[in-house]
Amino acid sequence: MEGDRLFRQVADRTDDTEFYTPVPEGYHIGRTKYVVVFGTVMSGLGKGIFAASLAKLLQDRGLKVAAIKLEGYLNVDSGTLNPYRHGEVFVLDDGMECDMDLGTYERMLDQDLTRDHFGTSGQILRAVLERERRGEYLGRDVQMIPHVTGEVKAKLRNLALKTGAEVVFVEIGGTAGDFENAYYSEAMRQLAYEEGPGNVCFVALTFILEPKILGEQKSKAAQLGIKRLLEMGIQPHIIACRAANPVTDKVREKISIYTNVPVARIFSMHDEPSIYLIPVRLRREHLDRQVVHLLDLVESVNARAEQEAIKVWDAFCEKIRHPKHEVTIAVTGKYTAVRDSYASLIKAVEHAAAALDARANIRWIDTTDVTDENVAEALAGADGVIVPGGFGTRGAEGKIACIRYARERFLPYLGLCYGLQLAVVEFARNVCGLERAHSAEVDADTPHPVIDLLPEQKKVVDFGATMRLGGKDVEVRPNTLAAKLFKGAKTARLRFRHRCEVNPDYVERLERGGMVFSGKVPGKPIMQILELPDHPYFIATQAHPEFTSRPLRPSPFFLGLMAAALGASAVGPFETEQAKV
Ligand code: GLN
């Protein structure tokens, strides 16, 4: 291909030409299709959800898709970000700590992603600076254009090459017009030019205001936002409008006039009770058909595969829309309007509930003030309890009180990472009689550090990417609840993000008390799953199974909790004497 030859040639000679675009070996310009999603007006509109929904629709049509998120910030990964500020830190199988949108892609597409699917300005600039040190730009002054933008394009092309995707979905973080993201937009403009007409589809996600004082939808902010894209040389092909209510034809027409986008390609993406219903609506409005035509993919779609995929997804959505049962799950987590900090957990609960034809209402319990005295009140009406992952001291004692209550009152319990560690602390104190037992993370002076730093963590000095991270195999002990949940499988692959573990010195003591360790690191005394046999459902894992739960393949831990909670909700909580284990 002519373009391909041109770019490869210029990539090799950088000092006597202005052209520069690194193209990975084996990549053919113009062969991969790209859909690039930009946000306008403001961030947090659900670009990831939109991009993932659209990618799913194309995947359902038999196309091979890959998604990548590009973040503007200078952090190399998301590991050191505060989830209350930026949403949950999602962990990939290869150990990459990344943005929560990667979780949305994994769930919607039922794909395991890798670090190739996540980029930050920190990574991009680091790569450019490393190249410069290696002398790869010899003779040239290294510039934002073309070198940094070249690195962005190289990242996308590398992903296309490695995954063999026919369509690569690119989500640009932040909002069009942000200073920190401007070079991404420029790189996308160049990409469209280089890959050629019909190969790159630009989508603008925007927001339609509906001020209460006016009582009608207003399109001005959307117009101005999209104008920022046009100023950067990016003409959207498709516009998706986020709004509380369906976007009126009048507003769509107005946007069309100002943006050169036909009304048929301006979509309403109003609120839905579940994000899993969004692909269904977008399909009904023919968004996927528009993209297939724009990118000239008509020949590549597989109608039979699509019918099958639609059937399966519609059945799942039907259960979400019309559940037969209802349960309440208490989650100890500070719910400060930042729902995003527990995004995967919320989804994992939803998947498990849907599989059992139920709707699960999550009740957030801020445990800062919870004690043994008032815990019954705090958990009243809950059919199950989850203590999710966490760090630090705040609320730890309240969480321990919740775990004690769940254990003694036979309320179904699921502990996730920190929730396993605190379950060990509770059991050590109240069953094994180890007074003041604690996690060394919370109480450095405890006489019984039943939870302690992993040996390899004691040497760690850097903060970023130094936890025990990513997917690991866990050996499941036969004839346990865990074995039952995993249907007899000998190993389960789970995802981790932690520094502490059950202190091996206390394992025997805990086992004597009746705690069963049903999952370990293969061949090592590192405990990964625990359970209590004399309890309807008390299980905890050092892992984060919420990261690997998928809509049609819920996590067994959550499924078990939901089944037990449904049982509890049907017969009421077990009011018995304290369990003697
Ligand atoms: N703070 C605990 C640890 O580092 C738990 C971590 C978590 O829950 N993700 O081990």
XYZ file of C-alpha atoms and ligand atoms in Angstrom:
591
model
C 0.000 0.000 0.000
C 1.378 3.407 -0.958
C 0.781 5.101 2.402
C 2.298 2.182 4.225
C 5.513 2.376 2.230
C 5.770 6.098 2.649
C 5.415 6.008 6.418
C 7.765 3.092 6.920
C 10.381 4.829 4.877
C 10.120 8.072 6.804
C 10.136 6.263 10.107
C 13.625 5.052 9.321
C 15.035 8.451 8.384
C 14.184 11.112 10.866
C 16.741 13.851 10.387
C 16.120 14.974 6.834
C 12.331 14.963 6.691
C 9.510 16.505 8.624
C 7.488 13.296 8.346
C 7.721 10.968 11.272
C 5.350 8.258 12.305
C 6.557 5.039 13.904
C 4.783 2.051 12.389
C 5.305 -1.329 14.043
C 6.818 -4.063 11.910
C 4.050 -6.005 10.190
C 1.405 -3.292 10.530
C -0.375 -2.263 7.365
C -1.649 1.279 7.129
C -5.325 1.395 6.249
C -6.145 -2.178 7.145
C -7.465 -1.583 10.683
C -10.567 0.437 11.409
C -10.654 2.834 14.361
C -13.507 4.330 16.361
C -12.315 7.239 18.484
C -14.564 8.518 21.263
C -14.102 12.039 22.639
C -15.926 13.674 25.515
C -17.162 17.234 25.301
C -18.749 19.662 27.792
C -17.594 17.667 30.813
C -16.014 14.442 31.910
C -17.731 11.612 33.726
C -20.463 11.209 31.125
C -19.839 7.539 30.547
C -17.561 7.627 27.498
C -16.290 4.227 28.498
C -19.793 2.848 28.787
C -20.728 4.259 25.415
C -17.554 3.028 23.719
C -17.896 -0.401 25.338
C -21.552 -0.669 24.299
C -20.749 0.203 20.717
C -17.790 -2.166 20.689
C -20.059 -4.893 21.999
C -22.560 -4.313 19.207
C -19.823 -4.744 16.615
C -18.440 -7.760 18.448
C -21.928 -9.266 18.407
C -21.880 -8.810 14.649
C -18.884 -11.100 14.497
C -16.155 -8.451 14.287
C -12.955 -8.717 16.288
C -12.695 -5.624 18.476
C -10.146 -4.190 20.899
C -10.536 -1.191 23.179
C -7.958 1.191 24.580
C -8.252 4.071 27.005
C -5.839 7.013 26.846
C -5.552 9.147 29.977
C -4.186 12.675 30.083
C -2.539 12.525 33.476
C 1.178 12.112 34.024
C 0.951 9.130 36.365
C 2.419 6.070 34.683
C -0.528 3.961 35.875
C -3.550 4.430 38.161
C -2.005 2.619 41.114
C -1.343 5.670 43.215
C -4.657 7.412 42.529
C -7.218 7.851 45.263
C -10.375 5.959 44.280
C -12.545 8.570 45.952
C -11.133 11.152 43.573
C -10.776 9.177 40.395
C -12.910 6.063 40.729
C -11.802 2.545 41.422
C -8.335 1.336 40.496
C -8.977 -1.641 38.237
C -6.373 -4.400 38.011
C -5.708 -6.391 34.847
C -4.536 -9.978 34.710
C -1.003 -8.861 33.804
C -0.880 -6.686 36.934
C -1.529 -3.320 35.295
C -3.340 -0.927 37.616
C -5.611 1.121 35.448
C -8.712 3.201 35.015
C -12.089 1.758 35.913
C -13.228 2.003 32.297
C -11.013 -0.983 31.517
C -13.328 -2.889 33.858
C -16.286 -1.760 31.770
C -14.572 -3.037 28.605
C -13.647 -6.365 30.173
C -17.214 -6.894 31.374
C -19.039 -5.685 28.298
C -16.789 -7.527 25.846
C -16.043 -10.505 28.113
C -12.346 -10.098 27.281
C -9.241 -10.093 29.450
C -7.244 -6.986 28.634
C -3.553 -6.211 29.069
C -1.371 -3.161 29.609
C -1.476 -2.604 25.836
C -5.073 -1.461 26.330
C -4.238 1.409 28.644
C -2.159 4.521 28.038
C -1.360 7.589 30.105
C 0.622 10.712 29.273
C 3.152 9.472 31.800
C 3.710 6.287 29.768
C 3.774 8.086 26.434
C 6.272 10.711 27.543
C 8.423 8.157 29.309
C 8.592 6.115 26.107
C 9.585 9.190 24.096
C 12.276 10.180 26.573
C 13.647 6.646 26.658
C 13.804 6.610 22.863
C 15.618 9.923 22.920
C 18.228 8.510 25.331
C 18.698 5.507 23.088
C 19.458 7.886 20.244
C 16.466 6.866 18.170
C 15.747 10.434 17.092
C 19.387 11.199 16.395
C 19.855 14.600 14.829
C 16.338 15.778 15.572
C 14.909 18.063 18.190
C 12.220 15.967 19.868
C 8.817 17.653 19.653
C 5.235 17.186 20.758
C 4.434 16.986 17.029
C 5.452 14.663 15.422
C 7.279 12.611 18.081
C 4.869 12.516 20.987
C 1.852 12.257 18.714
C 3.781 9.561 16.814
C 4.163 7.578 20.015
C 0.388 7.742 20.585
C -0.322 6.410 17.097
C 2.316 3.732 17.580
C 0.533 2.578 20.737
C -2.745 2.176 18.854
C -1.141 0.427 15.920
C 0.739 -1.855 18.223
C -2.541 -2.837 19.876
C -4.137 -3.477 16.480
C -1.224 -5.647 15.457
C -1.006 -7.642 18.680
C -4.725 -8.323 19.016
C -5.485 -8.701 15.332
C -8.555 -6.555 15.928
C -10.543 -5.434 12.931
C -11.862 -2.447 14.845
C -9.909 -0.646 17.559
C -11.939 1.524 19.944
C -10.022 4.458 21.363
C -11.381 6.363 24.327
C -9.730 9.703 24.966
C -9.965 10.580 28.651
C -11.066 13.988 29.890
C -12.847 16.616 27.805
C -12.073 18.026 24.354
C -10.296 21.325 24.860
C -8.408 20.205 27.976
C -4.822 21.327 27.697
C -3.481 17.976 28.876
C -5.390 15.967 26.279
C -4.860 18.242 23.302
C -1.971 16.211 21.886
C -4.157 13.082 21.899
C -6.728 14.892 19.760
C -3.963 16.029 17.433
C -2.661 12.465 17.200
C -6.168 11.280 16.293
C -6.458 13.899 13.572
C -3.181 12.668 12.134
C -4.287 9.056 12.486
C -7.406 9.712 10.410
C -5.300 11.376 7.710
C -2.691 8.632 7.629
C -5.053 5.658 7.797
C -7.115 7.166 5.029
C -10.792 7.973 4.385
C -13.315 5.475 5.742
C -10.926 3.989 8.271
C -11.404 6.235 11.288
C -14.771 7.105 12.775
C -14.916 9.991 15.245
C -17.590 9.958 17.911
C -18.329 12.894 20.195
C -20.088 12.240 23.434
C -21.777 15.353 24.705
C -24.176 16.508 27.374
C -27.602 18.053 27.044
C -28.528 20.387 29.846
C -32.064 20.442 31.171
C -32.141 23.246 33.737
C -35.064 23.014 36.136
C -35.751 26.728 35.815
C -36.350 26.330 32.073
C -37.939 22.909 32.038
C -36.575 22.133 28.585
C -33.442 20.680 27.037
C -30.788 23.109 25.866
C -28.137 22.288 23.285
C -25.793 25.281 23.589
C -23.199 23.634 25.827
C -23.131 20.645 23.454
C -22.672 22.914 20.427
C -19.780 24.746 22.054
C -18.181 21.521 23.197
C -18.262 19.994 19.736
C -16.937 23.229 18.303
C -13.755 22.601 20.286
C -13.323 19.339 18.372
C -13.958 21.040 15.042
C -11.346 23.674 15.898
C -8.841 20.862 16.340
C -9.591 19.488 12.904
C -11.804 16.698 14.110
C -15.143 16.409 12.382
C -17.276 13.946 14.320
C -19.179 11.370 12.289
C -21.446 10.467 15.173
C -22.685 12.360 18.207
C -24.073 10.711 21.319
C -25.988 12.915 23.713
C -26.005 12.097 27.405
C -29.117 13.369 29.103
C -31.416 12.566 31.960
C -34.372 12.163 29.550
C -34.631 11.126 25.899
C -33.174 13.889 23.736
C -35.831 15.665 21.691
C -35.780 15.876 17.900
C -35.576 19.657 18.173
C -32.320 19.449 20.106
C -30.890 16.832 17.746
C -31.751 19.034 14.747
C -30.118 22.029 16.339
C -26.940 20.086 17.043
C -26.973 18.794 13.479
C -27.060 22.327 12.052
C -24.036 23.396 14.056
C -21.893 20.313 13.615
C -22.415 18.955 10.076
C -23.622 15.647 11.493
C -26.881 14.256 10.029
C -29.723 13.847 12.548
C -29.729 10.089 11.896
C -26.256 9.961 13.419
C -27.119 11.937 16.546
C -28.141 9.547 19.313
C -29.809 9.963 22.660
C -27.970 8.215 25.448
C -30.297 8.973 28.329
C -30.254 7.328 31.728
C -31.033 3.628 31.947
C -31.487 1.598 35.117
C -28.524 -0.565 34.129
C -25.633 0.074 31.744
C -26.253 -3.357 30.235
C -29.455 -2.038 28.703
C -27.552 0.626 26.753
C -26.298 -1.640 23.940
C -29.863 -2.834 23.433
C -31.137 0.679 22.915
C -28.246 1.749 20.747
C -28.853 -1.293 18.571
C -32.524 -0.443 18.297
C -31.545 3.023 17.100
C -29.153 1.477 14.537
C -25.963 3.026 15.842
C -24.013 -0.108 14.950
C -25.417 -0.080 11.424
C -24.250 3.514 10.963
C -20.737 2.627 12.099
C -20.599 -0.474 9.935
C -21.487 1.668 6.910
C -19.149 4.517 7.782
C -16.227 2.112 8.147
C -17.237 0.005 5.186
C -17.536 -3.186 7.195
C -20.755 -4.454 5.644
C -18.991 -7.433 4.088
C -17.376 -8.443 7.375
C -20.431 -8.854 9.592
C -21.946 -12.209 10.419
C -25.724 -12.079 10.703
C -26.099 -15.571 12.186
C -23.606 -14.854 14.994
C -25.434 -11.633 15.675
C -28.826 -13.292 16.087
C -27.380 -15.726 18.617
C -25.585 -12.991 20.575
C -28.705 -10.831 20.661
C -30.786 -13.708 22.018
C -28.387 -14.336 24.890
C -28.005 -10.676 25.786
C -31.736 -9.956 25.616
C -32.440 -12.808 28.025
C -29.898 -11.350 30.450
C -31.441 -7.877 30.132
C -34.890 -9.267 30.709
C -33.748 -10.556 34.105
C -32.340 -7.152 34.957
C -35.548 -5.425 33.917
C -38.007 -7.763 35.590
C -36.419 -9.602 38.518
C -38.567 -12.018 40.511
C -36.803 -11.591 43.853
C -35.228 -8.844 45.845
C -32.410 -8.881 48.414
C -30.511 -6.315 50.390
C -26.745 -6.550 50.645
C -24.935 -4.404 53.175
C -21.546 -3.206 51.950
C -19.170 -1.572 54.375
C -17.914 1.288 52.287
C -18.013 4.990 52.575
C -20.579 5.997 50.057
C -19.849 9.629 49.419
C -21.687 10.037 46.151
C -18.591 8.564 44.488
C -20.208 5.364 43.404
C -17.289 4.906 41.071
C -14.951 3.858 43.846
C -16.795 0.517 44.062
C -17.712 0.145 40.400
C -16.659 -3.486 39.952
C -18.231 -4.612 43.200
C -21.553 -3.035 42.266
C -21.409 -4.791 38.909
C -20.427 -8.143 40.416
C -23.462 -7.931 42.706
C -25.646 -7.091 39.718
C -24.325 -10.030 37.663
C -24.877 -12.540 40.454
C -28.332 -11.191 41.252
C -29.409 -11.323 37.605
C -28.240 -14.927 37.328
C -30.650 -15.781 40.159
C -33.459 -13.665 38.782
C -33.116 -11.133 41.555
C -32.470 -7.478 42.119
C -29.942 -6.705 44.832
C -30.185 -3.407 46.642
C -26.864 -2.324 48.064
C -26.923 -0.594 51.417
C -23.740 1.345 52.154
C -22.583 1.238 55.726
C -20.099 3.833 56.877
C -18.452 1.872 59.694
C -16.628 4.770 61.331
C -19.123 4.765 64.212
C -20.236 1.120 64.159
C -19.569 -0.870 67.355
C -20.639 -4.243 68.800
C -23.450 -2.335 70.549
C -25.047 -0.712 67.517
C -24.087 -3.147 64.752
C -27.482 -4.925 64.859
C -29.131 -1.633 64.053
C -26.650 -0.851 61.292
C -27.223 -4.232 59.632
C -30.974 -4.511 60.283
C -32.760 -5.816 57.209
C -29.589 -6.893 55.414
C -29.685 -10.355 53.848
C -25.922 -10.498 53.389
C -22.782 -8.533 54.146
C -19.738 -7.687 52.056
C -16.564 -6.148 53.453
C -14.674 -4.999 50.360
C -11.043 -4.097 49.791
C -9.541 -1.198 51.653
C -6.474 0.349 53.140
C -5.693 1.953 56.460
C -7.294 2.328 59.832
C -10.495 4.279 59.383
C -13.602 2.245 60.077
C -11.628 -0.980 60.659
C -13.136 -1.688 64.081
C -16.635 -1.088 62.710
C -15.976 -3.549 59.910
C -14.778 -6.097 62.444
C -18.034 -5.583 64.384
C -20.010 -6.252 61.180
C -18.026 -9.428 60.509
C -18.579 -10.640 64.071
C -22.295 -10.027 63.733
C -22.435 -11.871 60.413
C -20.502 -14.800 61.852
C -22.510 -15.099 65.056
C -25.923 -14.482 63.516
C -25.291 -16.687 60.497
C -25.764 -13.813 58.110
C -24.162 -14.607 54.715
C -20.741 -12.986 54.516
C -18.285 -12.315 51.716
C -14.913 -10.741 52.461
C -12.816 -9.275 49.667
C -9.112 -8.783 50.315
C -9.230 -6.450 53.334
C -12.489 -8.259 54.119
C -10.533 -11.518 54.445
C -7.887 -9.908 56.584
C -10.386 -8.392 59.009
C -12.312 -11.683 59.172
C -9.083 -13.292 60.372
C -8.610 -10.539 62.956
C -12.174 -10.962 64.210
C -11.862 -14.734 64.438
C -8.483 -14.542 66.171
C -9.827 -12.180 68.806
C -13.272 -13.588 69.465
C -12.901 -17.290 68.770
C -9.202 -18.067 69.294
C -8.913 -15.735 72.262
C -5.961 -13.798 70.870
C -6.580 -10.502 72.558
C -5.799 -7.348 70.608
C -4.989 -9.404 67.521
C -4.801 -7.138 64.498
C -3.350 -6.496 61.104
C 0.127 -5.002 61.323
C -1.063 -2.483 58.735
C -3.552 -1.037 61.221
C -1.783 -1.642 64.561
C 1.975 -1.894 64.335
C 2.218 -2.757 68.051
C -0.318 -5.592 68.184
C 0.859 -8.609 70.222
C -0.722 -10.852 67.561
C -0.073 -9.634 64.023
C -2.348 -12.243 62.452
C -2.147 -10.237 59.234
C 1.305 -9.075 58.269
C 3.208 -7.724 55.279
C 4.120 -10.318 52.664
C 7.837 -11.081 53.057
C 8.682 -9.618 49.640
C 6.830 -6.416 50.588
C 9.215 -5.727 53.464
C 11.895 -4.738 50.973
C 9.713 -2.497 48.854
C 10.616 1.198 48.750
C 8.788 2.603 45.714
C 5.069 3.172 45.981
C 3.918 2.644 42.377
C 3.179 -0.844 41.010
C 4.837 -2.569 43.959
C 1.907 -4.425 45.507
C 1.274 -8.096 44.804
C -0.644 -7.457 41.621
C -2.585 -9.177 38.894
C -3.958 -12.593 38.045
C -2.661 -15.595 39.989
C -3.702 -19.213 40.199
C -5.203 -20.318 43.494
C -5.199 -23.961 44.555
C -8.678 -24.898 45.749
C -8.956 -27.473 48.524
C -11.328 -30.327 47.697
C -14.521 -30.865 49.694
C -14.871 -27.272 50.776
C -17.368 -24.532 50.039
C -14.775 -22.979 47.718
C -14.494 -26.260 45.796
C -18.267 -26.336 45.497
C -18.380 -22.759 44.248
C -15.708 -23.502 41.667
C -17.512 -26.687 40.648
C -14.671 -28.962 41.678
C -11.966 -27.124 39.708
C -8.533 -27.656 41.261
C -7.391 -24.121 40.570
C -9.092 -20.800 40.151
C -7.557 -17.739 38.562
C -8.172 -14.641 40.636
C -6.876 -11.070 40.643
C -4.887 -9.523 43.448
C -3.829 -6.138 44.756
C -2.417 -6.204 48.265
C 0.659 -5.979 50.477
C -0.431 -8.052 53.478
C -1.300 -11.709 54.009
C -2.459 -14.111 56.689
C 0.591 -14.487 58.906
C 1.698 -18.124 58.364
C 2.683 -18.347 62.059
C -0.992 -18.142 63.032
C -2.520 -20.470 60.474
C -2.492 -23.539 62.709
C -4.002 -21.616 65.605
C -6.814 -20.315 63.396
C -7.436 -23.779 61.967
C -7.677 -25.218 65.464
C -10.358 -22.621 66.135
C -12.342 -23.982 63.196
C -11.364 -21.706 60.340
C -10.802 -23.582 57.095
C -8.305 -22.311 54.545
C -9.727 -23.535 51.292
C -7.493 -21.697 48.827
C -3.714 -21.278 48.815
C -0.924 -20.210 46.531
C -0.081 -23.506 44.783
C 2.477 -25.347 46.921
C 2.938 -22.488 49.395
C 1.495 -21.641 52.824
C 0.054 -18.370 51.551
C -3.664 -18.327 52.293
C -5.998 -17.021 49.611
C -9.466 -18.212 50.589
C -10.985 -18.934 53.997
C -14.364 -20.203 55.115
C -16.313 -21.282 58.193
C -17.949 -24.697 57.794
C -20.627 -24.248 60.492
C -22.153 -21.258 58.830
C -24.602 -21.055 55.913
C -22.174 -18.857 53.954
C -19.071 -17.322 55.374
C -16.255 -17.023 52.882
C -13.504 -14.546 52.180
C -10.708 -14.248 49.691
C -7.450 -12.351 49.555
C -8.286 -11.682 45.909
C -10.672 -9.274 44.212
C -13.175 -11.551 42.484
C -15.244 -8.479 41.633
C -12.668 -7.709 38.921
C -13.311 -10.944 37.058
C -17.087 -11.117 37.338
C -18.780 -10.864 33.946
C -22.445 -10.257 33.094
C -22.989 -13.773 31.784
C -20.313 -15.403 33.962
C -20.780 -14.068 37.487
C -18.089 -14.625 40.087
C -18.776 -17.827 42.048
C -18.091 -15.956 45.316
C -20.830 -13.449 44.560
C -23.189 -16.063 43.182
C -22.849 -18.055 46.395
C -23.454 -14.973 48.502
C -26.519 -14.080 46.510
C -27.968 -17.588 46.758
C -27.391 -17.606 50.508
C -28.809 -14.096 50.865
C -31.909 -15.088 48.907
C -32.282 -18.018 51.307
C -31.877 -15.685 54.275
C -34.368 -13.216 52.880
C -36.894 -16.022 52.368
C -36.676 -17.458 55.893
C -35.427 -14.435 57.839
C -32.087 -14.110 59.599
C -31.004 -17.024 61.752
C -31.639 -15.880 65.308
C -29.529 -18.296 67.280
C -27.106 -18.282 70.113
C -23.549 -17.374 69.343
C -22.056 -20.046 67.160
C -19.526 -22.116 69.056
C -16.842 -23.070 66.615
N -4.639 -3.111 52.843
C -4.622 -4.513 52.619
C -3.318 -4.989 52.002
O -2.571 -4.203 51.473
C -5.798 -4.918 51.751
C -5.676 -4.421 50.365
C -6.982 -4.481 49.605
O -8.041 -4.680 50.182
N -6.919 -4.296 48.310
O -3.033 -6.139 52.016
